[in-house]
Each structure stands twice: as C-alpha cells, then as structure tokens.
Amino acid sequence: MSKQIQAIRGMNDCLPEQSGTWQWVEQRIRQVVASYGYQEIRTPVVESTDLFKRSIGEVTDIVEKEMYTFDDRNGDSLTLRPENTASVVRAGNEHGLLYNQQQRLWYMGPMFRHERPQKGRYRQFHQFGVEAFGIDGPDIDAEVILLSARLWQQFGMAEQVTLEINSLGSNEARAAYRDALVAYLKANEAALDEDSKRRMTTNPLRVLDSKNPDVQAALADAPSLLDHLDDASRQHFDGLRERLDDLGIKYRVNPRLVRGLDYYNRTVFEWVTDSLGAQGTVCAGGRYDGLVEQLGGKATPAVGFALGMERLVLLLETLQLTSEVPGAVDVYVTAMGEKAEGYARRLSEQVRDALPGIRLQNHCGGGNFKKQMKRADKSGAVLALIIGDNEADNQQVGVKYLRHDREQETIEDSALIAYLRSNLSSEHN
Ligand code: ATP
Ligand code: MG
C-alpha cells in the first residue's frame, strides 16, 4: 500500500458527525443577521499581499509572522486572507458601495493564519463577521454589539460570555497616549519580555495586549487609554455605554483592550469566555473610521466584528448546547423484496414531492428485515417505513417508531403524506 497523504497541519476536515452542528450554527447566524437587515458579501479567499500589509499593519502578529503569502505564476505576491475586513473594504471601494452610502454587510468563510495549532487555534479557521459602513454615531456600534449579543442568546450561552469594551480614541489622542505609555514602559523595561521590548519601539500599544502574565503584572500602573481620550471620542464612548445600559447589555470597561490589528479607532470590543482555556476570545471587533480612505476610498466611517466559528462550536459542545441539532434522517424506508423496492422508491419520491423539507433515506443493498432495521436504527431516523412485497401488493406501509415505545401501525399509502406531516412535525418542533 502506498503512503497516505494527510491534511495540512492546523487545517481540519469537517466530518459528517460535525457538519450537522456547523449547518445548524450557520443557519441560526443567517437568521440573526437577516433579522437586522444585513446583506451577505462574498469575496475571494486570495488577495494582493499589499491589501493586508496596508490595512492590518506591518508591525502586527498577523503580517509579521502569520500570513500565507506566495508568488503566483506571474510573480505577483498573493496572500490567503487572514481576516476579511480588508477584503470587504477593498470590494466596497472597487464596486462603489461605500461612498455616500450606508451598507450593513455580513460574511462567513475560511481564513488562514500560520499559527501554532492548538485547541481553538488553527491555520485554516472560519469567521462570521459583520461590517457596517457610512454611520459615524454610537448607535451603530450598539447595533452590531446587540446583534452579537442576540447570537449568544439564541445559542443559550448568554451567561457564559462577557462583553469587554474600550475606546482607542482618535489617532491624535492615541499618539499622545503612546508617548505616555512608552515613557512608562521604558521605566519598567526590566519587567518586560523580549516581545514586549521589541513592541515598545515598533507598536507600543500592542504591549497592552500581551498574553504573558508577567508583562500584564508589570502593566498594573501603566497610564490608561481612557484618561487620554479626546472629547469627541469620549462622547462617542459615553453614547455607546448609555445605549448598552438602556438595552440591558452588561459589559466591563477594559482599558487595556487594544486589539491586534492597527486599523481600529474609538470603540473596540471583545466577547470572552473562560470556558475555552487560553483561546477565550470568541468574537472581537470595533470601529475603523480610517480604513476605507487608507485603502484608496473616500473617508467613510465603519464598524464591525469577527466571530471565530470554531471557538463558537467548541463552546457549544463544551457547554453541551447542541441537543437541538437535527439528525440527518427523519424517515428510513426499508424494502424487502423486488416488488417492494420499486414500490418503496416510487412512494418515497411522492413523499419528497409533497414534503420538500423531509429527510428520507431509502435502504439500498438488500438484506433481510433484521439487517435493514439495524441500518434504520443507525441512521438516526425517528421512524422506519416497513415495506415488503405484501405491503406493495396491498399499497400499504408499516410504520415503526425507532426512538419511542409506540405500537407499530399500518397505513394506507394514500394517507402516508398526511400521516408524516402530522407525526413528524410534532417530532421536530
Ligand atoms: P487571538 O488573540 O486569539 O489570536 P486575534 O485577536 O488574532 O485572536 P481576530 O483577528 O480579532 O483575532 O479574529 C477574530 C476572532 O477570530 C477571534 O476572536 C477568534 O475567535 C477567531 N480566531 C482568530 N484567529 C484564530 C485561529 N487561528 N483559529 C481559530 N480562530 C481564530
Ligand atoms: Mg491572533
């Protein structure tokens, strides 16, 4: 036998036993974004490398060490998208969606980062995100946060995630804060790790984001971003807080929350959980009023977030909140005998015509009653239709419940559709 080829490290298969959960999660997300009037945008997974360098920032973890970058056959430098905000802005500029307009968009799809794979951290992972353009007030910040909060509520995990918010202020305010922070870091340099020392000169705000507990301890008395806010940003932040208070959305103001991408200003936020170990951030976002212009468009305010789908699914599994995920099969149709097989197949097609939402699996491969019932059970179906040559002759089917203690019944085939409609809908509600 020749050696088997394996998947790339950190890039996972989604197997049949998991894909049901993923579809269920995706469907609920689609429902929530639709309920706020957001529209989907789909962009390519590959973009010019410059797009990410110019948006995410040269001195960030993503651009410095996580991107999958390669030259294509023309010698152009391309990159597998590590995130999607830059791509959405690129597409918005390219197709004239942003100037003088409001857009509420969402996306879902794979992203790529060359990180050390571990629980909740992969090299191909999936994000769902929303981006709202053309609105500069805190009302839209509150809306995207509210939309994310509705998701946790929908999945029954509202108690397990916490909202943290902060304001980065204007570019000018941040520059002033930067000086104050650098002075503090210099004075406490001995307590910093190598990464933070390097960041101190290249991108000092990122030191605040360090995951090293010693560095975090050294930051205890660091100056606070919130003390350096400009008046307009402070008002914006207060406006957001008022709206969250009004809606009963609980949050914690975390003055050290800075996010790992350079394009944010004013509002930033994260939804965190302590149920996933080190990979505790499930969803993160903020305002990026400068990015559209930075990527060649006309200045357009914008706010959005990205949610890590793998972390969401892991959280659902950890908290055992997936009991509503439907199985793949509702009804398993057995057929014992040649006449029975044709009859069962024709009847099944009629059922599919009449009940397009039903999941009906026909037994294939023959075998005796016992073998077919074993398959029926394994399929996860709620009930099996029992069809032999006798039933075919009499145009009847036997109905056997596989998960409930209930008498087997015999139904005229003309009554089958109505029977399934009433008996299955009660099962699935
Ligand atoms: P982290 O601090 O965990 O590295 P990040 O700040 O790099 O996250 P963002 O770029 O803000 O993450 O992406 C938004 C969300 O996407 C994260 O909160 C997380 O849920 C998810 N995410 C980011 N990187 C990965 C990854 N490598 N594998 C799985 N999910 C990820
Ligand atoms: Mg990261």
Tab-separated table of C-alpha atoms and ligand atoms in Angstrom:
chain	number	residue	atom	x	y	z
A	1	MET	CA	0.000	0.000	0.000
A	2	SER	CA	1.297	3.460	-0.763
A	3	LYS	CA	1.671	6.055	1.956
A	4	GLN	CA	-1.455	8.029	2.715
A	5	ILE	CA	-1.447	11.758	2.217
A	6	GLN	CA	-2.556	13.714	5.246
A	7	ALA	CA	-4.269	17.063	5.681
A	8	ILE	CA	-2.093	20.108	6.309
A	9	ARG	CA	-1.343	20.641	9.998
A	10	GLY	CA	-3.846	23.023	11.565
A	11	MET	CA	-6.338	22.598	8.714
A	12	ASN	CA	-9.272	20.447	9.707
A	13	ASP	CA	-11.765	18.278	7.933
A	14	CYS	CA	-15.353	18.838	8.961
A	15	LEU	CA	-16.666	15.284	9.124
A	16	PRO	CA	-20.311	14.212	8.770
A	17	GLU	CA	-20.711	13.911	12.531
A	18	GLN	CA	-19.763	17.602	12.893
A	19	SER	CA	-21.243	19.108	9.753
A	20	GLY	CA	-24.786	18.944	11.158
A	21	THR	CA	-23.743	21.162	14.060
A	22	TRP	CA	-21.979	23.573	11.706
A	23	GLN	CA	-25.025	23.836	9.442
A	24	TRP	CA	-27.263	24.426	12.430
A	25	VAL	CA	-24.950	27.166	13.733
A	26	GLU	CA	-24.653	28.786	10.301
A	27	GLN	CA	-28.392	28.757	9.796
A	28	ARG	CA	-29.043	30.483	13.108
A	29	ILE	CA	-26.417	33.094	12.335
A	30	ARG	CA	-28.054	33.758	8.954
A	31	GLN	CA	-31.387	34.184	10.700
A	32	VAL	CA	-29.985	36.700	13.170
A	33	VAL	CA	-28.210	38.873	10.576
A	34	ALA	CA	-31.302	38.815	8.393
A	35	SER	CA	-33.374	39.977	11.341
A	36	TYR	CA	-31.264	43.172	11.404
A	37	GLY	CA	-31.413	43.668	7.630
A	38	TYR	CA	-27.753	42.836	6.913
A	39	GLN	CA	-26.780	41.541	3.468
A	40	GLU	CA	-24.159	38.953	2.647
A	41	ILE	CA	-20.949	39.780	0.794
A	42	ARG	CA	-18.627	37.081	-0.560
A	43	THR	CA	-15.074	37.928	-1.534
A	44	PRO	CA	-12.199	35.750	-2.836
A	45	VAL	CA	-10.000	33.887	-0.340
A	46	VAL	CA	-6.885	35.207	-2.110
A	47	GLU	CA	-5.978	38.899	-2.331
A	48	SER	CA	-2.936	41.025	-3.116
A	49	THR	CA	-0.481	40.846	-0.229
A	50	ASP	CA	-0.404	44.664	-0.119
A	51	LEU	CA	-4.058	44.766	0.890
A	52	PHE	CA	-3.292	43.140	4.237
A	53	LYS	CA	0.006	44.932	4.777
A	54	ARG	CA	-1.668	48.295	4.293
A	55	SER	CA	-4.709	47.560	6.420
A	56	ILE	CA	-3.758	45.220	9.257
A	57	GLY	CA	-0.403	46.953	9.723
A	58	GLU	CA	3.204	45.914	9.039
A	59	VAL	CA	4.053	45.586	12.723
A	60	THR	CA	1.332	43.163	13.804
A	61	ASP	CA	1.473	39.445	14.591
A	62	ILE	CA	-0.632	38.671	11.545
A	63	VAL	CA	1.517	40.466	8.971
A	64	GLU	CA	4.858	39.789	10.647
A	65	LYS	CA	4.506	36.063	11.058
A	66	GLU	CA	1.106	34.555	10.327
A	67	MET	CA	0.292	35.161	6.666
A	68	TYR	CA	0.280	32.526	3.945
A	69	THR	CA	1.991	34.558	1.255
A	70	PHE	CA	3.243	33.244	-2.077
A	71	ASP	CA	4.132	34.396	-5.561
A	72	ASP	CA	1.759	33.213	-8.248
A	73	ARG	CA	2.943	32.249	-11.703
A	74	ASN	CA	3.003	35.880	-12.805
A	75	GLY	CA	5.276	36.785	-9.929
A	76	ASP	CA	2.544	38.727	-8.105
A	77	SER	CA	2.613	38.438	-4.334
A	78	LEU	CA	-0.687	36.953	-3.146
A	79	THR	CA	-1.929	36.101	0.341
A	80	LEU	CA	-4.602	33.758	1.645
A	81	ARG	CA	-6.834	36.115	3.587
A	82	PRO	CA	-6.025	36.129	7.321
A	83	GLU	CA	-9.205	38.113	8.037
A	84	ASN	CA	-11.963	39.628	5.943
A	85	THR	CA	-12.454	43.279	6.859
A	86	ALA	CA	-9.748	44.430	4.464
A	87	SER	CA	-11.281	42.375	1.654
A	88	VAL	CA	-14.764	43.773	2.310
A	89	VAL	CA	-13.405	47.325	2.222
A	90	ARG	CA	-11.458	46.528	-0.945
A	91	ALA	CA	-14.598	45.161	-2.604
A	92	GLY	CA	-16.701	48.065	-1.321
A	93	ASN	CA	-14.284	50.606	-2.804
A	94	GLU	CA	-13.890	48.715	-6.042
A	95	HIS	CA	-17.641	48.469	-6.649
A	96	GLY	CA	-18.640	51.880	-5.327
A	97	LEU	CA	-20.662	50.528	-2.397
A	98	LEU	CA	-19.304	52.837	0.257
A	99	TYR	CA	-19.130	56.458	-0.805
A	100	ASN	CA	-22.072	58.472	0.495
A	101	GLN	CA	-23.968	55.322	1.340
A	102	GLN	CA	-24.851	53.150	4.254
A	103	GLN	CA	-24.145	49.463	3.999
A	104	ARG	CA	-24.797	46.719	6.505
A	105	LEU	CA	-22.912	43.632	5.397
A	106	TRP	CA	-22.007	40.202	6.730
A	107	TYR	CA	-19.737	37.369	5.609
A	108	MET	CA	-18.809	33.857	6.602
A	109	GLY	CA	-15.903	31.768	5.403
A	110	PRO	CA	-12.396	30.381	5.858
A	111	MET	CA	-9.412	32.487	6.970
A	112	PHE	CA	-5.756	31.439	7.070
A	113	ARG	CA	-3.046	32.175	9.629
A	114	HIS	CA	0.178	30.302	10.180
A	115	GLU	CA	-0.066	29.971	13.964
A	116	ARG	CA	0.811	27.149	16.341
A	117	PRO	CA	-2.217	24.845	16.171
A	118	GLN	CA	-3.916	24.120	19.483
A	119	LYS	CA	-7.450	23.902	20.840
A	120	GLY	CA	-9.375	26.847	19.389
A	121	ARG	CA	-6.450	27.959	17.214
A	122	TYR	CA	-5.987	26.593	13.719
A	123	ARG	CA	-4.287	27.521	10.460
A	124	GLN	CA	-7.483	27.378	8.464
A	125	PHE	CA	-10.362	28.589	10.578
A	126	HIS	CA	-13.699	30.207	9.891
A	127	GLN	CA	-15.061	33.585	10.740
A	128	PHE	CA	-18.509	35.041	10.620
A	129	GLY	CA	-18.451	38.829	10.683
A	130	VAL	CA	-20.468	41.967	10.094
A	131	GLU	CA	-19.317	45.329	8.753
A	132	ALA	CA	-21.468	48.466	8.818
A	133	PHE	CA	-20.378	51.431	6.696
A	134	GLY	CA	-21.337	55.082	6.480
A	135	ILE	CA	-22.662	55.673	10.012
A	136	ASP	CA	-20.469	57.530	12.477
A	137	GLY	CA	-22.524	57.595	15.683
A	138	PRO	CA	-22.522	55.160	18.609
A	139	ASP	CA	-25.990	53.922	17.582
A	140	ILE	CA	-24.475	51.593	15.002
A	141	ASP	CA	-21.738	50.430	17.416
A	142	ALA	CA	-24.551	49.494	19.795
A	143	GLU	CA	-26.399	47.725	16.977
A	144	VAL	CA	-23.521	45.432	15.994
A	145	ILE	CA	-22.892	44.617	19.655
A	146	LEU	CA	-26.595	43.936	20.136
A	147	LEU	CA	-26.574	41.654	17.099
A	148	SER	CA	-23.693	39.651	18.572
A	149	ALA	CA	-25.457	39.522	21.940
A	150	ARG	CA	-28.531	38.080	20.229
A	151	LEU	CA	-26.394	35.240	18.925
A	152	TRP	CA	-25.301	34.189	22.408
A	153	GLN	CA	-28.898	34.405	23.489
A	154	GLN	CA	-30.021	32.268	20.516
A	155	PHE	CA	-27.478	29.602	21.379
A	156	GLY	CA	-28.341	29.668	25.077
A	157	MET	CA	-24.870	30.799	26.167
A	158	ALA	CA	-25.531	34.406	27.173
A	159	GLU	CA	-24.347	33.677	30.731
A	160	GLN	CA	-21.067	32.183	29.554
A	161	VAL	CA	-19.708	35.120	27.574
A	162	THR	CA	-18.703	38.553	28.808
A	163	LEU	CA	-18.527	41.752	26.838
A	164	GLU	CA	-15.448	43.932	27.248
A	165	ILE	CA	-15.321	47.372	25.691
A	166	ASN	CA	-12.798	50.153	25.381
A	167	SER	CA	-12.162	53.258	23.332
A	168	LEU	CA	-8.900	53.861	21.492
A	169	GLY	CA	-9.854	57.478	20.795
A	170	SER	CA	-8.774	59.471	17.777
A	171	ASN	CA	-5.430	58.979	16.057
A	172	GLU	CA	-4.133	62.154	17.721
A	173	ALA	CA	-5.262	61.093	21.183
A	174	ARG	CA	-3.701	57.707	20.655
A	175	ALA	CA	-0.399	59.314	19.615
A	176	ALA	CA	-0.354	61.345	22.845
A	177	TYR	CA	-1.167	58.231	24.851
A	178	ARG	CA	1.543	56.349	23.032
A	179	ASP	CA	4.170	58.783	24.323
A	180	ALA	CA	2.928	58.398	27.891
A	181	LEU	CA	2.870	54.620	27.564
A	182	VAL	CA	6.374	54.435	26.075
A	183	ALA	CA	7.708	56.528	28.958
A	184	TYR	CA	6.122	54.097	31.415
A	185	LEU	CA	7.380	51.032	29.543
A	186	LYS	CA	10.923	52.436	29.416
A	187	ALA	CA	10.850	52.980	33.154
A	188	ASN	CA	9.684	49.382	33.633
A	189	GLU	CA	11.659	47.762	30.855
A	190	ALA	CA	13.331	45.213	33.136
A	191	ALA	CA	9.962	43.553	33.766
A	192	LEU	CA	9.109	43.136	30.069
A	193	ASP	CA	9.712	40.078	27.896
A	194	GLU	CA	11.638	40.221	24.601
A	195	ASP	CA	8.486	40.522	22.511
A	196	SER	CA	7.220	43.446	24.539
A	197	LYS	CA	10.598	45.194	24.482
A	198	ARG	CA	10.545	44.984	20.731
A	199	ARG	CA	6.932	46.177	20.561
A	200	MET	CA	7.809	49.084	22.822
A	201	THR	CA	9.550	50.735	19.891
A	202	THR	CA	7.567	49.333	16.954
A	203	ASN	CA	3.971	49.222	18.217
A	204	PRO	CA	3.794	50.044	21.942
A	205	LEU	CA	0.010	49.742	22.343
A	206	ARG	CA	0.314	46.087	21.465
A	207	VAL	CA	2.260	45.529	24.684
A	208	LEU	CA	-1.052	46.058	26.491
A	209	ASP	CA	-2.398	43.044	24.615
A	210	SER	CA	0.427	40.739	25.784
A	211	LYS	CA	-0.715	37.304	26.885
A	212	ASN	CA	2.291	36.985	29.228
A	213	PRO	CA	1.051	37.275	32.844
A	214	ASP	CA	4.381	38.794	33.991
A	215	VAL	CA	4.036	41.548	31.403
A	216	GLN	CA	0.423	42.080	32.444
A	217	ALA	CA	1.569	42.418	36.066
A	218	ALA	CA	4.187	44.970	35.025
A	219	LEU	CA	1.427	46.997	33.389
A	220	ALA	CA	-0.553	47.380	36.613
A	221	ASP	CA	0.203	51.090	36.974
A	222	ALA	CA	0.506	51.903	33.284
A	223	PRO	CA	-1.300	55.026	32.121
A	224	SER	CA	-4.832	54.364	30.911
A	225	LEU	CA	-6.022	54.993	27.384
A	226	LEU	CA	-9.304	56.262	28.760
A	227	ASP	CA	-7.529	59.159	30.514
A	228	HIS	CA	-6.202	60.323	27.146
A	229	LEU	CA	-9.395	60.302	25.122
A	230	ASP	CA	-10.280	63.338	23.024
A	231	ASP	CA	-13.662	64.922	23.784
A	232	ALA	CA	-15.446	63.613	20.695
A	233	SER	CA	-14.292	60.046	21.344
A	234	ARG	CA	-15.292	60.308	24.985
A	235	GLN	CA	-18.764	61.454	23.976
A	236	HIS	CA	-18.982	58.623	21.480
A	237	PHE	CA	-17.942	56.115	24.144
A	238	ASP	CA	-20.432	57.529	26.645
A	239	GLY	CA	-23.122	57.320	23.950
A	240	LEU	CA	-22.336	53.664	23.389
A	241	ARG	CA	-22.408	52.916	27.110
A	242	GLU	CA	-25.762	54.658	27.519
A	243	ARG	CA	-27.250	52.592	24.736
A	244	LEU	CA	-25.886	49.327	26.102
A	245	ASP	CA	-27.194	50.249	29.560
A	246	ASP	CA	-30.564	51.095	28.082
A	247	LEU	CA	-30.757	47.706	26.363
A	248	GLY	CA	-29.607	45.833	29.443
A	249	ILE	CA	-26.398	44.583	27.773
A	250	LYS	CA	-23.837	44.029	30.518
A	251	TYR	CA	-20.216	44.952	29.850
A	252	ARG	CA	-16.907	45.559	31.516
A	253	VAL	CA	-14.763	48.524	30.516
A	254	ASN	CA	-11.276	47.128	29.953
A	255	PRO	CA	-8.794	49.997	29.428
A	256	ARG	CA	-6.137	47.531	28.220
A	257	LEU	CA	-8.209	46.180	25.361
A	258	VAL	CA	-6.426	47.285	22.182
A	259	ARG	CA	-6.911	44.522	19.546
A	260	GLY	CA	-4.175	43.083	17.375
A	261	LEU	CA	-4.875	44.998	14.176
A	262	ASP	CA	-3.812	48.566	13.516
A	263	TYR	CA	-6.904	49.900	11.797
A	264	TYR	CA	-9.148	50.364	14.826
A	265	ASN	CA	-10.094	53.693	16.418
A	266	ARG	CA	-12.627	54.687	19.068
A	267	THR	CA	-14.784	51.684	20.040
A	268	VAL	CA	-13.188	48.265	20.398
A	269	PHE	CA	-14.836	45.252	21.998
A	270	GLU	CA	-14.427	41.554	22.642
A	271	TRP	CA	-16.697	38.793	23.828
A	272	VAL	CA	-14.681	36.498	26.070
A	273	THR	CA	-15.339	33.263	27.890
A	274	ASP	CA	-13.393	31.321	30.479
A	275	SER	CA	-14.811	28.008	29.239
A	276	LEU	CA	-12.253	27.569	26.418
A	277	GLY	CA	-8.911	27.848	28.209
A	278	ALA	CA	-6.335	30.143	26.635
A	279	GLN	CA	-8.359	30.786	23.465
A	280	GLY	CA	-11.007	32.752	25.326
A	281	THR	CA	-11.949	35.407	22.778
A	282	VAL	CA	-14.907	34.242	20.734
A	283	CYS	CA	-15.734	37.480	18.977
A	284	ALA	CA	-13.896	40.757	18.520
A	285	GLY	CA	-14.348	43.998	16.686
A	286	GLY	CA	-14.573	47.733	16.725
A	287	ARG	CA	-14.654	50.934	14.756
A	288	TYR	CA	-12.264	51.561	11.859
A	289	ASP	CA	-13.127	55.000	10.513
A	290	GLY	CA	-9.795	55.473	8.711
A	291	LEU	CA	-9.550	52.214	6.800
A	292	VAL	CA	-11.709	52.963	3.778
A	293	GLU	CA	-9.644	56.053	2.972
A	294	GLN	CA	-6.408	54.266	3.784
A	295	LEU	CA	-7.309	51.712	1.114
A	296	GLY	CA	-7.964	54.357	-1.503
A	297	GLY	CA	-11.651	55.176	-0.989
A	298	LYS	CA	-13.343	58.333	0.256
A	299	ALA	CA	-13.354	58.686	4.039
A	300	THR	CA	-16.215	56.513	5.357
A	301	PRO	CA	-16.907	55.618	8.989
A	302	ALA	CA	-17.208	51.902	9.695
A	303	VAL	CA	-17.649	49.394	12.495
A	304	GLY	CA	-17.736	45.613	12.606
A	305	PHE	CA	-16.697	42.410	14.309
A	306	ALA	CA	-15.472	38.917	13.512
A	307	LEU	CA	-16.521	35.800	15.358
A	308	GLY	CA	-14.426	32.623	15.433
A	309	MET	CA	-16.737	29.839	14.324
A	310	GLU	CA	-14.537	27.014	15.640
A	311	ARG	CA	-14.490	28.649	19.068
A	312	LEU	CA	-18.258	29.085	18.970
A	313	VAL	CA	-18.780	25.422	18.044
A	314	LEU	CA	-16.285	24.325	20.726
A	315	LEU	CA	-18.124	26.415	23.274
A	316	LEU	CA	-21.478	24.911	22.268
A	317	GLU	CA	-20.012	21.436	22.638
A	318	THR	CA	-18.271	22.214	25.927
A	319	LEU	CA	-21.479	23.615	27.372
A	320	GLN	CA	-23.496	20.755	25.841
A	321	LEU	CA	-25.802	23.102	23.992
A	322	THR	CA	-26.114	21.126	20.789
A	323	SER	CA	-29.084	18.947	21.704
A	324	GLU	CA	-31.281	20.738	19.164
A	325	VAL	CA	-29.029	19.876	16.245
A	326	PRO	CA	-31.242	17.793	13.951
A	327	GLY	CA	-30.048	14.396	12.735
A	328	ALA	CA	-29.539	13.771	9.035
A	329	VAL	CA	-32.501	11.432	8.581
A	330	ASP	CA	-36.130	11.621	9.692
A	331	VAL	CA	-37.502	8.530	7.996
A	332	TYR	CA	-35.746	5.349	6.932
A	333	VAL	CA	-37.517	3.409	4.203
A	334	THR	CA	-36.893	-0.325	4.170
A	335	ALA	CA	-37.822	-2.586	1.258
A	336	MET	CA	-37.793	-6.371	1.445
A	337	GLY	CA	-38.229	-7.943	-1.989
A	338	GLU	CA	-38.026	-6.800	-5.574
A	339	LYS	CA	-41.592	-5.577	-5.880
A	340	ALA	CA	-41.245	-3.843	-2.538
A	341	GLU	CA	-38.142	-1.992	-3.662
A	342	GLY	CA	-39.817	-0.376	-6.677
A	343	TYR	CA	-42.904	0.466	-4.685
A	344	ALA	CA	-40.880	1.959	-1.830
A	345	ARG	CA	-38.820	4.066	-4.215
A	346	ARG	CA	-41.871	5.464	-6.043
A	347	LEU	CA	-43.657	6.186	-2.792
A	348	SER	CA	-40.575	7.898	-1.365
A	349	GLU	CA	-40.359	10.214	-4.372
A	350	GLN	CA	-44.017	11.175	-3.866
A	351	VAL	CA	-43.283	11.971	-0.228
A	352	ARG	CA	-40.320	14.162	-1.249
A	353	ASP	CA	-42.525	15.967	-3.768
A	354	ALA	CA	-45.151	16.704	-1.144
A	355	LEU	CA	-42.850	17.404	1.828
A	356	PRO	CA	-39.718	19.132	0.500
A	357	GLY	CA	-38.252	19.620	3.987
A	358	ILE	CA	-38.322	15.928	4.893
A	359	ARG	CA	-35.138	13.847	5.122
A	360	LEU	CA	-35.948	10.399	3.846
A	361	GLN	CA	-33.338	7.718	3.370
A	362	ASN	CA	-34.039	4.666	1.232
A	363	HIS	CA	-32.403	1.411	2.150
A	364	CYS	CA	-30.026	0.213	-0.552
A	365	GLY	CA	-28.108	-3.020	-0.817
A	366	GLY	CA	-30.851	-5.538	0.016
A	367	GLY	CA	-30.719	-7.867	3.001
A	368	ASN	CA	-33.215	-9.302	5.413
A	369	PHE	CA	-35.520	-7.447	7.798
A	370	LYS	CA	-33.098	-7.603	10.695
A	371	LYS	CA	-30.250	-6.141	8.689
A	372	GLN	CA	-32.402	-3.362	7.277
A	373	MET	CA	-33.750	-2.439	10.701
A	374	LYS	CA	-30.215	-2.250	12.022
A	375	ARG	CA	-29.409	0.264	9.309
A	376	ALA	CA	-32.610	2.136	10.081
A	377	ASP	CA	-31.604	2.451	13.699
A	378	LYS	CA	-28.101	3.583	12.826
A	379	SER	CA	-29.428	6.279	10.502
A	380	GLY	CA	-30.836	8.150	13.488
A	381	ALA	CA	-34.297	8.250	11.907
A	382	VAL	CA	-37.330	8.818	14.072
A	383	LEU	CA	-39.302	6.157	12.274
A	384	ALA	CA	-38.893	3.415	9.713
A	385	LEU	CA	-41.318	2.545	6.960
A	386	ILE	CA	-41.580	-1.211	6.665
A	387	ILE	CA	-42.272	-2.318	3.115
A	388	GLY	CA	-42.316	-5.895	1.863
A	389	ASP	CA	-43.890	-7.432	-1.246
A	390	ASN	CA	-47.104	-7.909	0.748
A	391	GLU	CA	-47.313	-4.204	1.541
A	392	ALA	CA	-46.588	-3.437	-2.122
A	393	ASP	CA	-49.480	-5.648	-3.214
A	394	ASN	CA	-51.846	-4.035	-0.720
A	395	GLN	CA	-50.498	-0.482	-1.194
A	396	GLN	CA	-49.780	-0.142	2.494
A	397	VAL	CA	-46.775	0.615	4.639
A	398	GLY	CA	-45.843	-0.395	8.142
A	399	VAL	CA	-44.699	2.396	10.423
A	400	LYS	CA	-42.298	1.557	13.212
A	401	TYR	CA	-41.068	4.123	15.717
A	402	LEU	CA	-37.386	3.744	16.419
A	403	ARG	CA	-36.940	6.099	19.377
A	404	HIS	CA	-40.275	5.752	21.157
A	405	ASP	CA	-42.218	2.945	22.668
A	406	ARG	CA	-45.173	3.064	20.321
A	407	GLU	CA	-47.196	0.344	18.584
A	408	GLN	CA	-46.300	-0.436	15.013
A	409	GLU	CA	-49.031	0.826	12.676
A	410	THR	CA	-50.164	0.028	9.159
A	411	ILE	CA	-51.084	2.964	6.945
A	412	GLU	CA	-52.725	3.097	3.515
A	413	ASP	CA	-50.198	4.656	1.148
A	414	SER	CA	-52.714	7.351	0.156
A	415	ALA	CA	-52.698	8.511	3.796
A	416	LEU	CA	-48.919	8.416	4.240
A	417	ILE	CA	-48.115	12.032	3.393
A	418	ALA	CA	-50.700	13.430	5.787
A	419	TYR	CA	-49.509	10.963	8.414
A	420	LEU	CA	-45.878	12.002	8.112
A	421	ARG	CA	-46.779	15.667	8.049
A	422	SER	CA	-48.583	15.473	11.371
A	423	ASN	CA	-46.388	12.935	13.135
A	424	LEU	CA	-43.016	14.312	12.089
A	425	SER	CA	-43.740	17.969	12.603
A	426	SER	CA	-44.524	17.284	16.242
A	427	GLU	CA	-41.223	15.405	16.491
A	428	HIS	CA	-39.233	18.299	15.072
A	429	ASN	CA	-40.708	21.267	16.847
B	1	ATP	P1	-6.223	35.781	19.317
B	1	ATP	O1	-5.866	36.854	20.288
B	1	ATP	O2	-6.960	34.627	19.932
B	1	ATP	O3	-5.064	35.349	18.449
B	1	ATP	P2	-6.998	37.668	17.307
B	1	ATP	O4	-7.029	38.949	18.039
B	1	ATP	O5	-5.828	37.316	16.486
B	1	ATP	O6	-7.296	36.458	18.330
B	1	ATP	P3	-9.030	38.481	15.436
B	1	ATP	O7	-8.080	38.746	14.351
B	1	ATP	O8	-9.679	39.599	16.121
B	1	ATP	O9	-8.347	37.502	16.488
B	1	ATP	O10	-10.154	37.474	14.914
B	1	ATP	C1	-11.473	37.446	15.465
B	1	ATP	C2	-11.790	36.092	16.034
B	1	ATP	O11	-11.420	35.035	15.156
B	1	ATP	C3	-11.055	35.763	17.300
B	1	ATP	O12	-11.666	36.347	18.409
B	1	ATP	C4	-11.152	34.253	17.345
B	1	ATP	O13	-12.412	33.847	17.834
B	1	ATP	C5	-11.039	33.888	15.901
B	1	ATP	N1	-9.684	33.474	15.551
B	1	ATP	C6	-8.605	34.260	15.308
B	1	ATP	N2	-7.537	33.525	14.989
B	1	ATP	C7	-7.935	32.220	15.018
B	1	ATP	C8	-7.295	30.971	14.762
B	1	ATP	N3	-6.023	30.893	14.389
B	1	ATP	N4	-8.027	29.835	14.887
B	1	ATP	C9	-9.326	29.891	15.249
B	1	ATP	N5	-9.988	31.036	15.499
B	1	ATP	C10	-9.308	32.191	15.383
B	2	MG	MG	-4.124	36.107	16.767
